[in-house]
Structures are given as structure tokens and as C-alpha cells.
């Protein structure tokens, strides 16, 4: 008591020294020397992992600094399992300023026993050193450092710097970032992507780990925007973050724009049916998925059926499916089992802790034995037994309503709390608010909305056209659909959509390499008016694109020979129940252009 949150100056079991202030006792020197003797060196890596070093002062860190300075070609530095104070971090940073080849920073659990206020300045010193050295990081691991939102400020500048333009793995597990830290992190990642893109080498993050951080819906949604912009993720691990269906839905939308995703771990969040259905829709569009961990996520029966449908349609590389402790009942569980029939790569199916009953557990075994896949089914020892369907459905509806009410109250409370709680500032008494994420073209295209389009300003049409590769028909179609999706029959929005469409399509149609026929075919497929051999997700509403096409066909840049093709498809009845287009846009020039 009284020393809680502070580090001890000696290792456990070593007598406290009574040396004069500023000097190390011989016992401490001996302990440090013994630890350093165990230091692993090789393959460009210098490791102090798990040595329990207590580095408070510059003198404490002398041997560590010596090892760093004498290590030629340092590519990886492991400091996890030690405790580094502000002064020690500053002198270690000085040694790192000359290590331009450093690529991997394994710095998890390196502030044990430190006051929270000590961590940001220590991280700033280390980050500034990496920037000064001209390092190009591939991996940054700061997991298990309970630095909270203020700690994210400590490495914010590093994330935005050229040192992180090459970052592939970012690991921030169990750091207590909270909603505020999640927003700061998201803004930093977006800024890093923007700056690196300007230099022709966009940030290509592959692995993101941020479990146990209390991100909740707002933090997850902010990060989802960043993920949508980055688009290169292969693994996302965000378990135990208190995320409900709004945050899960935002993440699902972002994952759909990351086609290389192999691992999705959202264990111990709360999907409910809404979140599960949104995630299932995304899974249908992903071809590389190997691991799905939605255990303890309350996907329930309807959500499980939606996920099973996604698994059945594709996911041929799937190795692990975890839907344990999700309140799934008998029929849904059997549907999941039947969905994996042709999944030859599958190694594990986890349905433990659901509401199945002994009979259904036996049926699961029988189904999988029929596929010669009985070995993939995990233990069912924690099965909750069979529950009544009607009672369960009533409970689910009541719980979802209650969850939504609680979430709304919680978000309102969080907003009020954030407005009342001053932010801690590093080396300053002033207050620095969390910045609102800036709106740029990538942000708008990842998560389009009328407000974001307007916030791009008067040059939005030029900016979007400039940043779209018009030699790629699919990219032009995707951009056009995102622009048109925000259409509103309100003057500012309508004008912005029209002007942006004109700039994009004028550039495309005037290019000698642009294939107009392929453009129309691709567009019709995405509108659901033309079948494709591949499974393509169609736009949820045709209103925006029809209104935008109505404008396009009246412009001089639009090739008149394409009008009959469009007319043939949009004026006939089809599987989407579309009325003839003139009934939707009666009296417009569309009819004259297409028919006459």
C-alpha cells in the first residue's frame, strides 16, 4: 500500500540496496549482469525478453545501451517482460537513433509497475528515435501495456511518420485504449495511409491485434473506417471489446473491402442476429478466410444459420469455425454441421456451450461421420441442453430491445463523460482534445454518406476523379456506385453527386484505354440486372444509381451508342421487380435519350 502503481528498484528476492542516491549497489549490478548474460542474440535480433530488468535511470540502462550500440545490423529489439522508466527510455532511445535497420519492435509488457503518466513520455522518446533513425518498421508490438487513451498519444506521431509507412503488423492487445484511444489510433492509421499513398507506397497493414481494449461500438466503428481505407488486412483480432451489433456491422462492411482476410477473431463480443447477418454477408464476399472465431458472441440461431449459409456457398479454405457459447439451438447447429460438407481443409468445428441437448449432440456426430469429418468436431461437454423455441425467441427479442436501449444510454453517457473529463497531456498543462477523423476521398469511398461528400468541399469532384484509376473498369464502377449511393433529392447533395459523377465519367469515357462496353456490363451486374458467372454482391437500392444514370445520359460525354443497351435492361421487368424506368423518373430526359 502506498507503493501501488510504482515499480521496485530491485528484482524480487534481491535485497534492497542502501547505496547513495544515483549509484547502483553491487548486488544490482550482479543481477543485471546475470540477466544480460542470458540475452539472446542472433539473426539480427537482440533480446532482453523476460529478464525482469528494472530500468529507472540512465545508469540502470547502461548495459542495455551498450548491447544496442555494439549490435551491428540490429533488425529486431525485444524488451518485453521488463520495466522501463522515463529516464531509461530516453537514453535507450538515444542509442536507437543510429539503428536505421530496425524493423521489429517487440515492446509488450515493458512498463510493469509504472505510473500511467510515465508511459506516454517514454513511448514518445522511443518513437522519436525510430523516426530520427529513418527506420522502416514491419512490426510494432505494444501489447499488455496498460497505457489507456493517453498512451496512444505516446506513439501517435510514430504511426503517422515514415517509420510506419512499411508497417505490416500492429499488436496492441490488452492496453486499455478505450473508445478515445481507439479513435486516436484510427485517425493515426488513416493519416499514415494518406501520407504513404502520397509517396506511392500506401500502408499495407496485414495483421491487427487489439483485444481487451474496451473499444465498444464507437472505437470499433472508427477503426472500421481505417480498415476500409487500408484494404490489405489478412488477420484481425479484436476479442473482448464490448462491441455490439452497430460496431460489428461497421467492421463487417470494412472487412468486405479487405479481400485478403484469412483470420477474423471477434470472440466475446455481442453480435445478436443483426451483427451476425451483416458479418455473414461479408463472409460471402471473402475467398481467403481460414479462421472464423465468433465464440461467445451471442450470434444465436438465426445468426448461425446466416453464417452457415455463407460457409456453404464458399470459404473453401476454411480451417476453423468457432461458434461456441452463442445460444445456438438444435436446428441451427445441424444446419452449421451440414454446411461444412465439402470443406476439405477444415480442422476444427467448435459448437460447445450451446443449447443442443444430448440427442442433437449425437446427430452432429452422425452428420459429420457421414462426411468422414467426425474428428473436426470439438468437445460438447459444456452443452447447455435443449431449450424451448418459443420462449427462446421471446427472450431474444426482449434482450435485443434491452441491449439497444442500454447501448443508447451508454453512448449518451459516454459522450457526456468525454465532454466533462479533461484529457491528460504529456509534458503540458494544456488540454488536447481527440481530433475528429478527417474526411478524405478514401474515407468517403470506404463509408460513403451525403455529409462526407459535402465535407470534401468544392473540389470533391476533381479529387475523386484524380484518385480513381479509370483504366480499371471495376474501380470506375465501384466508385460510381459509391457516389450514387448517397444521392438525395436535395440541392446541395444532388449537385455534388452530379458534379462528381461528371468529373469521373468524363475522364473515363475520354480515355482511349477505357472499355465502355465492359463498363456497362459490369454496372448492370452490380445493379442486379445482368447475371454473372461469379457471385457478385448487388447494390441494396437502385434509386441512387438510376437517378445518377438519368443525369449521365443527358451529358455530352456519354456515348450515345450505349443508350440502347441500358434501355434494353432497365425498361424490362426483372428479378429485382424493377418497374420501367420512366415510371420511376417520369417526364425526364432519360426516356427520350434511351428510346429516341
Coordinates of C-alpha atoms in Angstrom, one line a residue:
X1 CA 0.0 0.0 0.0
X2 CA 1.3 3.4 -0.9
X3 CA 3.7 2.0 -3.5
X4 CA 0.9 0.6 -5.7
X5 CA 1.4 1.6 -9.3
X6 CA 5.2 2.2 -8.7
X7 CA 8.0 -0.1 -9.6
X8 CA 10.5 -1.5 -7.2
X9 CA 14.2 -0.8 -7.8
X10 CA 15.3 -4.4 -7.3
X11 CA 14.1 -7.7 -8.6
X12 CA 12.0 -10.0 -6.4
X13 CA 14.2 -11.8 -3.9
X14 CA 17.1 -9.4 -4.2
X15 CA 17.8 -7.2 -1.1
X16 CA 17.2 -3.5 -1.4
X17 CA 20.4 -1.6 -1.8
X18 CA 21.4 1.2 0.6
X19 CA 23.8 2.8 -1.9
X20 CA 24.0 6.6 -2.2
X21 CA 21.3 8.1 -4.4
X22 CA 22.1 7.8 -8.1
X23 CA 24.5 4.8 -7.7
X24 CA 23.8 1.2 -8.2
X25 CA 24.6 -1.3 -5.5
X26 CA 26.9 -4.2 -6.4
X27 CA 24.0 -6.6 -5.9
X28 CA 22.0 -4.8 -8.5
X29 CA 24.9 -4.8 -10.9
X30 CA 25.4 -8.5 -10.4
X31 CA 21.7 -9.2 -11.0
X32 CA 21.8 -7.1 -14.2
X33 CA 24.9 -8.8 -15.4
X34 CA 23.4 -12.2 -14.9
X35 CA 20.3 -11.2 -16.8
X36 CA 22.3 -9.8 -19.7
X37 CA 24.3 -12.9 -19.8
X38 CA 21.1 -14.7 -20.8
X39 CA 20.4 -12.2 -23.6
X40 CA 19.7 -13.9 -26.9
X41 CA 21.5 -12.6 -29.9
X42 CA 21.2 -13.8 -33.4
X43 CA 19.5 -13.3 -36.8
X44 CA 19.6 -9.5 -36.4
X45 CA 17.7 -9.8 -33.1
X46 CA 18.7 -8.5 -29.7
X47 CA 16.5 -9.9 -26.9
X48 CA 16.1 -8.9 -23.3
X49 CA 12.8 -10.8 -23.1
X50 CA 11.7 -11.8 -19.7
X51 CA 14.8 -10.6 -17.9
X52 CA 12.8 -8.6 -15.3
X53 CA 15.1 -5.7 -15.7
X54 CA 14.2 -2.6 -13.6
X55 CA 15.5 0.3 -15.7
X56 CA 14.7 3.5 -14.0
X57 CA 17.7 5.8 -14.5
X58 CA 20.3 6.3 -17.2
X59 CA 22.8 4.4 -15.1
X60 CA 20.4 1.4 -14.8
X61 CA 20.2 1.2 -18.6
X62 CA 24.0 1.4 -19.3
X63 CA 24.5 -2.2 -20.1
X64 CA 21.4 -2.4 -22.3
X65 CA 22.6 0.7 -24.2
X66 CA 26.0 -0.9 -24.6
X67 CA 24.5 -4.0 -26.1
X68 CA 22.3 -2.0 -28.5
X69 CA 25.2 0.3 -29.6
X70 CA 27.5 -2.6 -30.2
X71 CA 25.0 -4.6 -32.2
X72 CA 25.6 -4.1 -36.0
X73 CA 22.6 -4.7 -38.3
X74 CA 20.0 -4.6 -35.5
X75 CA 16.7 -5.6 -37.0
X76 CA 14.6 -6.7 -34.0
X77 CA 14.7 -5.5 -30.4
X78 CA 12.8 -7.4 -27.7
X79 CA 12.2 -5.5 -24.5
X80 CA 9.1 -7.4 -23.3
X81 CA 8.9 -8.6 -19.7
X82 CA 11.0 -5.7 -18.3
X83 CA 10.1 -2.3 -16.9
X84 CA 11.4 0.9 -18.4
X85 CA 11.1 4.3 -16.8
X86 CA 11.1 7.7 -18.5
X87 CA 14.8 8.5 -18.0
X88 CA 15.9 5.0 -19.0
X89 CA 13.7 5.2 -22.1
X90 CA 15.3 8.5 -23.1
X91 CA 18.8 7.1 -23.1
X92 CA 17.8 3.9 -24.8
X93 CA 16.1 6.0 -27.4
X94 CA 19.4 7.9 -27.9
X95 CA 21.1 4.6 -28.7
X96 CA 18.4 3.7 -31.2
X97 CA 18.8 6.9 -33.2
X98 CA 21.6 5.2 -35.1
X99 CA 19.8 2.0 -35.8
X100 CA 18.2 2.6 -39.2
X101 CA 17.9 -1.1 -40.0
X102 CA 15.5 -1.8 -37.1
X103 CA 12.3 -3.4 -38.4
X104 CA 10.6 -5.2 -35.4
X105 CA 9.9 -3.7 -32.0
X106 CA 8.7 -6.3 -29.5
X107 CA 7.8 -4.0 -26.7
X108 CA 4.9 -5.7 -25.0
X109 CA 4.7 -5.7 -21.2
X110 CA 7.6 -3.3 -20.7
X111 CA 6.1 -0.9 -18.2
X112 CA 5.2 -3.2 -15.3
X113 CA 4.6 -1.3 -12.1
X114 CA 4.9 2.1 -13.8
X115 CA 2.6 5.0 -13.1
X116 CA 0.3 5.6 -16.1
X117 CA 1.7 9.1 -16.6
X118 CA 5.2 7.7 -17.1
X119 CA 4.3 5.6 -20.2
X120 CA 3.5 8.3 -22.8
X121 CA 6.7 10.3 -22.5
X122 CA 8.7 7.0 -22.6
X123 CA 6.9 6.0 -25.8
X124 CA 7.4 9.4 -27.3
X125 CA 11.2 9.2 -26.7
X126 CA 11.4 5.8 -28.3
X127 CA 9.2 6.7 -31.2
X128 CA 11.1 9.9 -31.9
X129 CA 14.3 7.9 -32.0
X130 CA 12.9 5.5 -34.6
X131 CA 11.8 8.5 -36.7
X132 CA 15.2 10.1 -36.4
X133 CA 17.0 6.9 -37.3
X134 CA 15.0 6.6 -40.5
X135 CA 13.8 3.1 -39.5
X136 CA 11.2 1.3 -41.6
X137 CA 9.2 -0.8 -39.2
X138 CA 7.5 -4.0 -40.2
X139 CA 6.2 -5.0 -36.7
X140 CA 5.2 -3.0 -33.7
X141 CA 4.0 -4.8 -30.6
X142 CA 3.0 -2.8 -27.6
X143 CA 0.6 -5.3 -26.1
X144 CA 0.0 -5.8 -22.3
X145 CA 1.0 -2.2 -21.5
X146 CA -2.0 -0.7 -19.7
X147 CA -1.4 2.8 -21.0
X148 CA -5.0 3.8 -21.7
X149 CA -6.1 6.5 -24.2
X150 CA -3.2 8.8 -23.2
X151 CA -0.7 6.0 -24.1
X152 CA -2.0 6.0 -27.7
X153 CA -0.9 9.7 -27.8
X154 CA 2.6 8.4 -26.9
X155 CA 3.1 6.6 -30.2
X156 CA 0.6 8.6 -32.4
X157 CA 3.4 10.6 -34.0
X158 CA 5.3 7.4 -34.7
X159 CA 2.3 5.8 -36.5
X160 CA 1.9 8.9 -38.7
X161 CA 5.6 9.0 -39.6
X162 CA 7.6 7.5 -42.5
X163 CA 8.9 4.9 -40.0
X164 CA 5.5 3.2 -40.1
X165 CA 4.7 3.5 -43.8
X166 CA 6.1 0.0 -44.2
X167 CA 4.2 -1.4 -41.1
X168 CA 2.7 -4.9 -41.6
X169 CA 1.9 -6.0 -38.1
X170 CA 0.4 -3.8 -35.3
X171 CA -0.3 -5.5 -32.0
X172 CA -2.0 -3.6 -29.2
X173 CA -3.6 -6.4 -27.1
X174 CA -4.8 -5.6 -23.6
X175 CA -3.8 -1.9 -23.5
X176 CA -7.0 -0.4 -22.1
X177 CA -7.3 2.1 -25.0
X178 CA -11.0 2.6 -24.6
X179 CA -13.2 4.5 -27.1
X180 CA -11.0 7.6 -27.1
X181 CA -7.8 5.6 -27.7
X182 CA -9.5 3.7 -30.5
X183 CA -10.4 6.9 -32.2
X184 CA -6.9 8.4 -31.9
X185 CA -5.5 5.1 -33.3
X186 CA -7.9 5.1 -36.2
X187 CA -7.1 8.7 -37.1
X188 CA -3.3 8.0 -37.0
X189 CA -3.7 4.9 -39.2
X190 CA -5.7 6.9 -41.8
X191 CA -3.1 9.7 -41.7
X192 CA -0.3 7.1 -42.2
X193 CA -2.2 5.7 -45.2
X194 CA -2.8 9.1 -46.7
X195 CA 0.9 10.2 -46.4
X196 CA 2.3 6.9 -47.5
X197 CA -0.1 6.9 -50.5
X198 CA 1.1 10.3 -51.5
X199 CA 4.6 8.8 -51.8
X200 CA 3.4 6.0 -54.0
X201 CA 3.7 3.2 -51.4
X202 CA 0.4 3.0 -49.4
X203 CA 0.4 1.5 -45.9
X204 CA -0.2 -2.2 -46.4
X205 CA -1.0 -3.4 -42.9
X206 CA -1.6 -7.2 -42.7
X207 CA -2.1 -8.1 -39.0
X208 CA -4.1 -6.0 -36.5
X209 CA -4.4 -7.1 -32.9
X210 CA -6.4 -5.1 -30.3
X211 CA -8.2 -7.5 -28.0
X212 CA -9.3 -6.5 -24.5
X213 CA -9.3 -2.7 -25.1
X214 CA -12.9 -1.7 -24.2
X215 CA -13.2 -0.2 -27.7
X216 CA -17.0 -0.6 -27.8
X217 CA -19.1 0.5 -30.8
X218 CA -17.6 3.9 -31.3
X219 CA -14.0 2.7 -31.1
X220 CA -14.7 -0.2 -33.4
X221 CA -16.5 2.0 -35.9
X222 CA -13.6 4.4 -36.0
X223 CA -11.2 1.6 -36.6
X224 CA -13.5 0.1 -39.2
X225 CA -13.2 3.3 -41.3
X226 CA -9.4 2.9 -41.2
X227 CA -9.6 -0.8 -42.2
X228 CA -11.8 0.1 -45.1
X229 CA -9.3 2.6 -46.3
X230 CA -6.3 0.3 -45.8
X231 CA -7.8 -2.7 -47.6
X232 CA -4.8 -5.1 -47.1
X233 CA -5.6 -6.8 -43.8
X234 CA -5.1 -10.6 -43.5
X235 CA -5.7 -11.0 -39.8
X236 CA -7.9 -9.0 -37.4
X237 CA -8.0 -10.0 -33.7
X238 CA -10.4 -7.9 -31.6
X239 CA -11.8 -10.1 -28.9
X240 CA -13.4 -8.9 -25.6
X241 CA -14.1 -5.3 -26.6
X242 CA -17.7 -4.8 -25.7
X243 CA -18.7 -4.4 -29.3
X244 CA -22.5 -4.7 -30.1
X245 CA -24.2 -5.1 -33.5
X246 CA -23.7 -1.5 -34.7
X247 CA -19.9 -1.8 -34.3
X248 CA -19.9 -5.4 -35.6
X249 CA -21.8 -4.2 -38.7
X250 CA -19.3 -1.4 -39.3
X251 CA -16.5 -3.9 -39.0
X252 CA -18.3 -6.3 -41.4
X253 CA -18.5 -3.5 -44.0
X254 CA -14.8 -2.8 -43.6
X255 CA -13.8 -6.5 -43.9
X256 CA -15.7 -6.7 -47.2
X257 CA -13.1 -4.2 -48.6
X258 CA -10.2 -6.4 -47.4
X259 CA -10.3 -9.3 -49.8
X260 CA -7.1 -10.9 -48.4
X261 CA -8.6 -11.6 -44.9
X262 CA -7.6 -15.0 -43.6
X263 CA -8.4 -14.7 -39.8
X264 CA -11.3 -12.9 -38.1
X265 CA -11.3 -13.2 -34.3
X266 CA -14.1 -11.3 -32.6
X267 CA -14.5 -13.7 -29.7
X268 CA -16.6 -12.5 -26.7
X269 CA -18.3 -9.5 -28.3
X270 CA -22.1 -9.3 -28.9
X271 CA -23.3 -9.9 -32.4
X272 CA -27.0 -10.8 -32.0
X273 CA -28.9 -11.6 -35.2
X274 CA -28.3 -8.1 -36.8
X275 CA -24.5 -8.3 -36.4
X276 CA -24.3 -12.0 -37.4
X277 CA -26.3 -11.4 -40.6
X278 CA -24.1 -8.4 -41.5
X279 CA -21.0 -10.5 -40.9
X280 CA -22.4 -13.4 -42.9
X281 CA -23.0 -11.2 -45.9
X282 CA -19.4 -10.1 -45.8
X283 CA -18.1 -13.7 -45.5
X284 CA -19.8 -14.5 -48.8
X285 CA -17.5 -12.0 -50.5
X286 CA -14.3 -13.2 -48.9
X287 CA -12.3 -16.0 -50.6
X288 CA -9.3 -16.5 -48.4
X289 CA -10.9 -17.0 -45.0
X290 CA -9.2 -19.7 -42.9
X291 CA -10.2 -19.0 -39.3
X292 CA -13.6 -17.6 -38.0
X293 CA -13.7 -17.1 -34.2
X294 CA -17.2 -15.9 -33.2
X295 CA -17.2 -17.8 -30.0
X296 CA -19.2 -16.3 -27.1
X297 CA -20.6 -13.7 -29.5
X298 CA -24.3 -14.4 -29.0
X299 CA -25.0 -15.0 -32.7
X300 CA -28.0 -17.1 -31.7
X301 CA -29.8 -19.5 -34.1
X302 CA -30.8 -17.1 -36.9
X303 CA -27.3 -15.6 -36.9
X304 CA -25.8 -19.1 -37.0
X305 CA -28.0 -20.1 -40.0
X306 CA -26.8 -17.0 -41.9
X307 CA -23.2 -17.8 -41.2
X308 CA -23.8 -21.4 -42.2
X309 CA -25.2 -20.2 -45.5
X310 CA -22.1 -18.1 -46.1
X311 CA -19.9 -21.1 -45.3
X312 CA -21.8 -23.4 -47.6
X313 CA -21.6 -21.0 -50.5
X314 CA -17.8 -20.6 -50.4
X315 CA -15.0 -20.4 -47.9
X316 CA -13.2 -23.5 -49.3
X317 CA -10.0 -22.6 -47.4
X318 CA -11.8 -22.6 -44.0
X319 CA -9.7 -24.4 -41.3
X320 CA -11.5 -23.4 -38.1
X321 CA -15.1 -22.3 -37.3
X322 CA -15.8 -21.3 -33.7
X323 CA -19.5 -20.7 -32.8
X324 CA -19.2 -21.9 -29.2
X325 CA -21.3 -20.4 -26.3
X326 CA -23.6 -18.5 -28.8
X327 CA -27.0 -19.7 -27.6
X328 CA -27.5 -21.7 -30.8
X329 CA -30.3 -24.3 -30.8
X330 CA -30.7 -27.7 -32.3
X331 CA -31.8 -27.0 -35.9
X332 CA -29.4 -24.2 -36.4
X333 CA -26.5 -26.3 -35.1
X334 CA -27.4 -29.1 -37.5
X335 CA -27.5 -26.5 -40.4
X336 CA -24.0 -25.4 -39.5
X337 CA -22.8 -29.0 -39.5
X338 CA -24.3 -29.7 -42.9
X339 CA -22.7 -26.5 -44.3
X340 CA -19.2 -27.9 -43.9
X341 CA -19.7 -31.0 -46.0
X342 CA -17.2 -30.0 -48.7
X343 CA -14.8 -28.1 -46.5
X344 CA -11.8 -30.4 -47.0
X345 CA -9.4 -28.0 -45.2
X346 CA -11.5 -27.8 -42.0
X347 CA -9.6 -28.9 -38.9
X348 CA -12.0 -27.7 -36.1
X349 CA -15.7 -27.0 -35.6
X350 CA -16.5 -25.7 -32.2
X351 CA -20.1 -25.7 -31.2
X352 CA -19.6 -26.3 -27.4
X353 CA -21.7 -24.4 -24.8
X354 CA -24.8 -24.1 -27.0
X355 CA -28.4 -25.2 -26.4
X356 CA -28.5 -28.6 -28.2
X357 CA -29.4 -31.5 -25.9
X358 CA -27.9 -35.0 -25.9
X359 CA -29.9 -36.2 -28.9
X360 CA -28.7 -33.3 -31.1
X361 CA -25.1 -33.8 -30.0
X362 CA -25.4 -37.4 -31.2
X363 CA -26.9 -36.2 -34.5
X364 CA -24.0 -33.8 -35.0
X365 CA -21.6 -36.7 -34.7
X366 CA -23.6 -38.8 -37.2
X367 CA -23.7 -36.0 -39.8
X368 CA -20.0 -35.4 -39.6
X369 CA -19.3 -39.1 -39.7
X370 CA -21.2 -39.2 -42.9
X371 CA -18.8 -36.6 -44.3
X372 CA -15.9 -38.6 -42.9
X373 CA -15.2 -35.4 -40.7
X374 CA -16.1 -36.6 -37.2
X375 CA -12.6 -35.7 -36.0
X376 CA -13.1 -32.0 -36.6
X377 CA -15.9 -31.6 -34.1
X378 CA -14.7 -30.2 -30.8
X379 CA -15.9 -31.2 -27.3
X380 CA -19.6 -30.7 -26.5
X381 CA -19.0 -31.2 -22.7
X382 CA -20.4 -27.7 -21.8
X383 CA -23.6 -28.1 -23.8
X384 CA -26.5 -26.2 -22.1
X385 CA -29.2 -28.7 -23.0
X386 CA -32.3 -28.2 -25.2
X387 CA -34.4 -25.0 -24.7
X388 CA -38.0 -24.3 -25.7
X389 CA -38.1 -22.5 -29.1
X390 CA -41.0 -20.1 -28.4
X391 CA -39.6 -19.0 -25.0
X392 CA -36.2 -18.5 -26.5
X393 CA -37.5 -16.3 -29.4
X394 CA -39.4 -14.1 -26.9
X395 CA -36.3 -13.8 -24.8
X396 CA -34.1 -12.9 -27.8
X397 CA -36.5 -10.2 -28.9
X398 CA -36.7 -8.7 -25.4
X399 CA -32.9 -8.9 -24.9
X400 CA -32.2 -7.2 -28.2
X401 CA -34.6 -4.3 -27.4
X402 CA -33.0 -4.1 -23.9
X403 CA -29.5 -4.2 -25.4
X404 CA -30.3 -1.4 -27.8
X405 CA -31.8 0.8 -25.1
X406 CA -28.8 0.2 -22.8
X407 CA -26.4 0.9 -25.7
X408 CA -28.1 4.2 -26.5
X409 CA -28.0 5.2 -22.8
X410 CA -24.3 4.1 -22.6
X411 CA -23.3 6.1 -25.6
X412 CA -25.1 9.2 -24.4
X413 CA -23.4 8.8 -21.0
X414 CA -20.0 8.3 -22.7
X415 CA -20.5 11.5 -24.7
X416 CA -21.3 13.4 -21.6
X417 CA -18.4 11.9 -19.7
X418 CA -16.0 12.7 -22.5
X419 CA -17.2 16.3 -22.6
X420 CA -16.6 16.6 -18.8
X421 CA -13.3 14.7 -18.4
X422 CA -10.2 16.7 -19.3
X423 CA -7.6 14.8 -21.4
X424 CA -4.2 14.2 -19.8
X425 CA -1.5 15.9 -21.6
X426 CA 2.1 14.8 -21.9
X427 CA 4.6 17.4 -20.6
X428 CA 1.9 20.1 -20.7
X429 CA -0.9 21.5 -18.6
X430 CA -3.0 22.4 -21.7
X431 CA -5.8 20.2 -22.9
X432 CA -5.6 18.4 -26.2
X433 CA -8.9 17.0 -27.5
X434 CA -9.2 13.9 -29.5
X435 CA -9.3 15.2 -33.1
X436 CA -12.2 14.4 -35.3
X437 CA -11.1 12.0 -38.0
X438 CA -10.5 14.0 -41.2
X439 CA -12.6 13.3 -44.2
X440 CA -10.7 12.5 -47.4
X441 CA -11.5 10.7 -50.6
X442 CA -10.6 7.3 -49.2
X443 CA -12.8 7.8 -46.2
X444 CA -15.8 8.8 -48.3
X445 CA -15.3 5.9 -50.7
X446 CA -14.9 3.4 -47.9
X447 CA -18.0 4.6 -46.0
X448 CA -20.0 6.9 -48.3
X449 CA -22.6 9.4 -46.9
X450 CA -24.0 12.7 -48.1
X451 CA -22.4 14.5 -45.2
X452 CA -18.9 13.2 -46.1
X453 CA -19.3 14.1 -49.7
X454 CA -20.2 17.7 -48.8
X455 CA -17.4 17.9 -46.3
X456 CA -14.9 17.1 -49.0
X457 CA -15.6 20.6 -50.2
X458 CA -16.0 22.2 -53.6
X459 CA -13.1 20.2 -55.1
X460 CA -14.6 16.9 -54.3
X461 CA -15.4 16.1 -57.9
X462 CA -11.8 16.8 -59.0
X463 CA -10.2 14.9 -56.1
X464 CA -12.3 11.7 -56.6
X465 CA -11.6 11.7 -60.4
X466 CA -7.9 12.2 -59.8
X467 CA -7.7 9.3 -57.3
X468 CA -9.6 6.8 -59.4
X469 CA -7.8 4.6 -61.9
X470 CA -10.1 5.0 -64.9
X471 CA -8.2 2.3 -66.8
X472 CA -9.7 -0.2 -64.4
X473 CA -13.4 -0.7 -65.3
X474 CA -14.2 -2.3 -62.0
X475 CA -12.8 0.6 -60.0
X476 CA -14.8 3.1 -62.0
X477 CA -18.0 1.1 -61.5
X478 CA -17.3 0.7 -57.7
X479 CA -16.6 4.5 -57.4
X480 CA -19.7 5.4 -59.4
X481 CA -21.9 3.2 -57.2
X482 CA -20.5 4.7 -54.0
X483 CA -21.0 8.2 -55.3
X484 CA -24.6 7.5 -56.5
X485 CA -25.5 5.7 -53.2
X486 CA -25.6 9.0 -51.3
X487 CA -27.9 10.7 -53.8
X488 CA -30.7 12.8 -52.3
X489 CA -33.2 15.0 -54.0
X490 CA -31.8 18.0 -52.1
X491 CA -30.0 20.7 -53.9
X492 CA -26.5 20.6 -52.3
X493 CA -26.3 16.8 -52.3
X494 CA -27.8 16.4 -55.7
X495 CA -25.4 18.9 -57.2
X496 CA -22.4 17.3 -55.5
X497 CA -23.3 13.9 -56.8
X498 CA -23.9 15.2 -60.3
X499 CA -20.6 17.2 -60.5
X500 CA -18.6 14.3 -59.0
X501 CA -20.2 11.8 -61.5
X502 CA -19.5 14.2 -64.4
X503 CA -15.8 14.6 -63.5
X504 CA -15.3 10.8 -63.0
X505 CA -17.2 9.6 -66.1
X506 CA -15.9 12.4 -68.4
X507 CA -12.3 11.3 -67.5
X508 CA -13.2 7.7 -68.1
X509 CA -15.1 8.0 -71.4
X510 CA -12.4 10.3 -72.8
X511 CA -9.6 7.8 -72.1
X512 CA -8.5 5.7 -75.1
X513 CA -7.9 2.7 -72.8
X514 CA -11.4 2.7 -71.2
X515 CA -13.6 -0.2 -72.3
X516 CA -17.1 1.3 -72.4
X517 CA -18.9 -2.0 -73.2
X518 CA -17.2 -3.7 -70.2
X519 CA -18.2 -0.8 -68.0
X520 CA -21.9 -1.1 -68.9
X521 CA -21.8 -4.9 -68.4
X522 CA -20.1 -4.6 -65.1
X523 CA -22.5 -1.9 -64.0
X524 CA -25.6 -3.9 -64.9
X525 CA -24.2 -6.9 -63.0
X526 CA -23.8 -4.8 -59.8
X527 CA -27.3 -3.4 -60.4
X528 CA -28.6 -7.0 -60.4
X529 CA -29.9 -6.6 -64.0
X530 CA -27.4 -9.0 -65.6
X531 CA -26.3 -12.4 -64.4
X532 CA -22.6 -13.1 -63.8
X533 CA -20.8 -16.4 -63.5
X534 CA -19.1 -15.1 -60.4
X535 CA -21.1 -14.3 -57.2
X536 CA -21.3 -10.5 -57.2
X537 CA -23.0 -8.5 -54.4
X538 CA -25.6 -6.2 -55.9
X539 CA -26.4 -2.7 -54.6
X540 CA -29.1 -2.8 -51.9
X541 CA -31.1 0.0 -53.6
X542 CA -31.3 1.1 -57.3
X543 CA -32.7 4.5 -56.6
X544 CA -29.4 6.4 -56.4
X545 CA -27.8 4.8 -59.4
X546 CA -30.9 5.3 -61.5
X547 CA -31.1 8.9 -60.6
X548 CA -27.4 9.3 -61.4
X549 CA -27.7 7.5 -64.8
X550 CA -30.6 9.7 -65.6
X551 CA -28.3 12.6 -65.3
X552 CA -25.4 10.9 -67.1
X553 CA -27.2 10.0 -70.3
X554 CA -28.0 13.7 -70.8
X555 CA -24.4 14.8 -70.8
X556 CA -22.3 15.2 -73.9
X557 CA -19.6 12.9 -72.6
X558 CA -21.9 9.9 -72.5
X559 CA -21.6 7.7 -75.7
X560 CA -25.0 7.6 -77.3
X561 CA -24.4 4.1 -78.6
X562 CA -24.6 2.8 -75.0
X563 CA -28.2 4.1 -74.5
X564 CA -30.0 1.3 -76.3
X565 CA -28.1 -1.3 -74.2
X566 CA -29.1 0.4 -71.0
X567 CA -32.6 0.8 -72.2
X568 CA -33.0 -2.9 -73.0
X569 CA -32.2 -3.8 -69.4
X570 CA -33.7 -1.1 -67.3
X571 CA -37.0 -0.9 -69.0
X572 CA -37.9 -4.6 -68.8
X573 CA -39.3 -6.4 -65.8
X574 CA -36.6 -8.4 -64.0
X575 CA -35.9 -10.5 -60.9
X576 CA -35.5 -7.3 -58.8
X577 CA -39.0 -6.2 -59.6
X578 CA -37.9 -3.0 -61.2
X579 CA -40.6 -1.0 -62.9
X580 CA -39.9 0.5 -66.3
X581 CA -37.5 3.4 -65.7
X582 CA -39.8 6.1 -67.0
X583 CA -42.3 5.2 -64.2
X584 CA -39.5 5.9 -61.7
X585 CA -38.3 9.1 -63.4
X586 CA -41.3 10.2 -65.3
X587 CA -41.0 13.2 -67.5
X588 CA -37.2 13.1 -67.5
X589 CA -34.9 13.2 -70.5
X590 CA -34.0 9.5 -69.7
X591 CA -36.9 8.2 -71.8
X592 CA -36.0 10.4 -74.8
X593 CA -32.4 9.5 -74.6
X594 CA -32.9 5.8 -74.3
X595 CA -35.8 5.4 -76.7
X596 CA -35.4 8.2 -79.1

